[in-house]
Short mmCIF file of C-alpha atoms in Angstrom, two decimals:
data_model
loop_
_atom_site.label_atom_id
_atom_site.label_comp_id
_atom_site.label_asym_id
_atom_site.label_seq_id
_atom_site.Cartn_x
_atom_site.Cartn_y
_atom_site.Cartn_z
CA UNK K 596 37.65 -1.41 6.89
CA UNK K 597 37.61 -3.86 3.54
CA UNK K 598 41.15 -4.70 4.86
CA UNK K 599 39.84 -5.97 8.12
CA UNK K 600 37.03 -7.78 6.47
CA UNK K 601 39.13 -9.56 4.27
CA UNK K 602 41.38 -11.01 6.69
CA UNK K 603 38.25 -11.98 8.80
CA UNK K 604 36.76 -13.46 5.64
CA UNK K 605 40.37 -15.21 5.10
CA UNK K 606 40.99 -16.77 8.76
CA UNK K 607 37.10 -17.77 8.70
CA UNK K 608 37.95 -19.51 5.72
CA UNK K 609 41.35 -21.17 6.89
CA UNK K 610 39.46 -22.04 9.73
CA UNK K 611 36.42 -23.90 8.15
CA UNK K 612 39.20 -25.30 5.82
CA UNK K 613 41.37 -26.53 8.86
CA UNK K 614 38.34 -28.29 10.86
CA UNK K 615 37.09 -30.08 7.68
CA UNK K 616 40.68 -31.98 7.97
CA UNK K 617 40.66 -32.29 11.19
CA UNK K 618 37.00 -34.10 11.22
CA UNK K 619 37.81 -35.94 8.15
CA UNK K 620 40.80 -37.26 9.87
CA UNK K 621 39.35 -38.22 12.78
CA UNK K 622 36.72 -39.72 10.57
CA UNK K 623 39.30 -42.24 8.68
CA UNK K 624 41.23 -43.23 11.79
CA UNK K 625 38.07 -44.31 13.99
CA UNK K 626 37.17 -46.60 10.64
CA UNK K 627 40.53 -48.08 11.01
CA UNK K 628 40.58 -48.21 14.43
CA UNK K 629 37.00 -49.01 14.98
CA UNK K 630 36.30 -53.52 15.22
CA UNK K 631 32.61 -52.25 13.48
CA UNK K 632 33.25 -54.25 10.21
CA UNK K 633 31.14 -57.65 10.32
CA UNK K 634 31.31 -60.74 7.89
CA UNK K 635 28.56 -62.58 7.65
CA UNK K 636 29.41 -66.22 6.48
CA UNK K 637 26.81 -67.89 4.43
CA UNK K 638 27.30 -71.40 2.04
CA UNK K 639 31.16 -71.66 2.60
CA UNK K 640 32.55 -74.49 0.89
CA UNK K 641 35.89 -74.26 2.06
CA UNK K 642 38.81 -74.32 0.16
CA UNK K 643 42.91 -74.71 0.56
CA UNK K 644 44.18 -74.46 4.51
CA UNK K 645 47.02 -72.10 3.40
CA UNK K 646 44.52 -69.59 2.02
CA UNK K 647 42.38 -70.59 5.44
CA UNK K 648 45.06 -69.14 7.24
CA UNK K 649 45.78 -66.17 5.33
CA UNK K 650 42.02 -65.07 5.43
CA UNK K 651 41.77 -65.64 9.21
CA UNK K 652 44.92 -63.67 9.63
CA UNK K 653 43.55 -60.49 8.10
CA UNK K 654 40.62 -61.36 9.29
CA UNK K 655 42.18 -60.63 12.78
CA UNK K 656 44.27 -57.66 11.96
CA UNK K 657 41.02 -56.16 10.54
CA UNK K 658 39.38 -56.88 14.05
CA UNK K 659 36.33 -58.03 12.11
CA UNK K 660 33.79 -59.74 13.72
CA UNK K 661 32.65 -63.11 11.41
CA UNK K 662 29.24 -64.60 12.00
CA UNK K 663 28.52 -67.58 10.32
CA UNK K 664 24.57 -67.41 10.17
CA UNK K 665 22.92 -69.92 7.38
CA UNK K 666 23.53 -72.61 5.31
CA UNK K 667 27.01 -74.63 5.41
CA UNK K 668 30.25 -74.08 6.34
CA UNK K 669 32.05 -76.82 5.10
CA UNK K 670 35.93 -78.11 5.31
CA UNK K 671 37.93 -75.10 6.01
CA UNK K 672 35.60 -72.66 6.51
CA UNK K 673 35.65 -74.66 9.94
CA UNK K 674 38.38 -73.01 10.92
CA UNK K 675 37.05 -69.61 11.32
CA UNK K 676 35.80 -71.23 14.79
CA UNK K 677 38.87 -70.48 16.20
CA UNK K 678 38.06 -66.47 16.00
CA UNK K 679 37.43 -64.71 19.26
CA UNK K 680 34.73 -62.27 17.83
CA UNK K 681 32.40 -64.97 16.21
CA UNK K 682 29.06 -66.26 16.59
CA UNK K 683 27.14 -69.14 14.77
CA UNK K 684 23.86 -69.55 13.85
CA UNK K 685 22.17 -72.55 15.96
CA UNK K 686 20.75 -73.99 11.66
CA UNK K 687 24.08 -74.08 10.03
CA UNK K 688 25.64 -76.88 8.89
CA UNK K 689 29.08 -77.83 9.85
CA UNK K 690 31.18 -80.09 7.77
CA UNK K 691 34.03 -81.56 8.91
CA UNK K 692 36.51 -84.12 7.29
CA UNK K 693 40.41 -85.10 6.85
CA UNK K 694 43.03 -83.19 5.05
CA UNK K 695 43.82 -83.99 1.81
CA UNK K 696 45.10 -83.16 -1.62
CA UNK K 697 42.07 -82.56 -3.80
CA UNK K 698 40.51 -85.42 -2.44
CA UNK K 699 43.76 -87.42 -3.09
CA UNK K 700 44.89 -89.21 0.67
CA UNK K 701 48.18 -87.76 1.78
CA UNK K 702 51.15 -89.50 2.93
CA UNK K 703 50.85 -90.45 7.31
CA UNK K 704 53.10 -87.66 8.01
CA UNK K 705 51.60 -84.85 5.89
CA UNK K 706 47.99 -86.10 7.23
CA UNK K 707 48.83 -86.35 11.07
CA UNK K 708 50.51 -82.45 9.95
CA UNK K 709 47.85 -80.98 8.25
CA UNK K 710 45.51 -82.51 10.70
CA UNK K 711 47.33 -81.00 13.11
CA UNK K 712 47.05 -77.33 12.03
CA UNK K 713 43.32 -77.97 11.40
CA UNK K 714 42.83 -79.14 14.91
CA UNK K 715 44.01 -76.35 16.41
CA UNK K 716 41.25 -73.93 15.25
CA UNK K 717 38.77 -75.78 17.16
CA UNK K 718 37.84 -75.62 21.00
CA UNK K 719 39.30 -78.72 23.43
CA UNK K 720 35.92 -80.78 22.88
CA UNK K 721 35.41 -80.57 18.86
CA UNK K 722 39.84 -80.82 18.83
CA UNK K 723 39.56 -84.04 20.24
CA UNK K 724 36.52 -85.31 18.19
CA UNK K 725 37.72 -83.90 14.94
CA UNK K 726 41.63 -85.79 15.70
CA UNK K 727 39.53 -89.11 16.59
CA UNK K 728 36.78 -89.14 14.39
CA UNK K 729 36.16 -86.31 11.57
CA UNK K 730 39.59 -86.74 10.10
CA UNK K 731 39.48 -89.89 9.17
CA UNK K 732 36.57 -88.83 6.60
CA UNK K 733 38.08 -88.30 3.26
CA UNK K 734 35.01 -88.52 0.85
CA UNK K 735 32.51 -86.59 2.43
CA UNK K 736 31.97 -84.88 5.48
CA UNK K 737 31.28 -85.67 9.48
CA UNK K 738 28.12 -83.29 10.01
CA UNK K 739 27.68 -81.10 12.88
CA UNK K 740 24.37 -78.66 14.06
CA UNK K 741 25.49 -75.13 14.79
CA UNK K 742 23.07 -76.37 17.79
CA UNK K 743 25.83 -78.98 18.66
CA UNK K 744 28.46 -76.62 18.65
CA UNK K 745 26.73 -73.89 20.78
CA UNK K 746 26.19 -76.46 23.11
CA UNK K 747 29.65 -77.35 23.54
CA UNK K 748 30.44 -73.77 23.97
CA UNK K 749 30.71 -71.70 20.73
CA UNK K 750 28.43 -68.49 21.13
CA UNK K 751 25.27 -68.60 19.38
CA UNK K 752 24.42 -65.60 16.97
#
């Protein structure tokens, strides 16, 4: 009879054992699976397009949703507005200017590049204001509302 128990007792405990891992596993793959993560963008500054890129990249792979809710988002923080899972905040302040190299001008061809790549994180309307206007602002920025930009499509938060 103790026998019997025993291996009851010893199955019982393989089993508790086995559905811990199993629930634990589960557990870690729907947090990597799962798009739940949010980053909520407040006072960017901006900062180097390369590093822009890079951030938006994991950003993506992460499947993180970005909202950019208060203050300013300034230079190349713009770019996050290229992100399919984004909202903005109708207060924020969008800055907006040329590429350059710490505030240095760059040579025509490295400006109409750079430009280029910024341009491209932006929807049709603010593409072609940004490439005709905003650019051209080196010392400073071109100021839009998150109001303006709802109403020219991006999704309000």
């Amino acid at each position: 009879m103790a026998a019997f128990d025993t291996a009851r007792a010893v199955r019982k405990t393989i089993g508790c054992v086995m559905m811990l891992v199993l629930v634990a596993t589960s557990d870690a793959r729907m947090a990597g699976a799962a798009p739940s993560d949010v980053w909520v963008v407040r006072n960017d500054r901006g900062g180097s397009i390369s590093d822009r890129l890079d951030q938006i990249a994991r950003i993506r792979a992460q499947g993180m949703r970005v909202e950019i809710r208060a203050g300013v988002c300034l230079s190349s923080c713009t770019m996050l507005l290229t992100l399919k899972d984004l909202c903005i905040g109708a207060k924020v302040q969008f800055g907006f200017h040329g590429p350059s190299h710490h505030g240095q001008p760059l040579r025509p061809a490295e400006f109409d590049y750079w430009s280029d790549i910024i341009a491209r994180h932006y929807a049709p309307a603010l593409r072609r204001w940004f490439m005709q206007d905003a650019r051209f602002t080196i010392g400073g920025y071109k100021r839009l509302s998150g109001a303006k930009l709802i109403q020219l499509g991006y999704p309000s938060c």
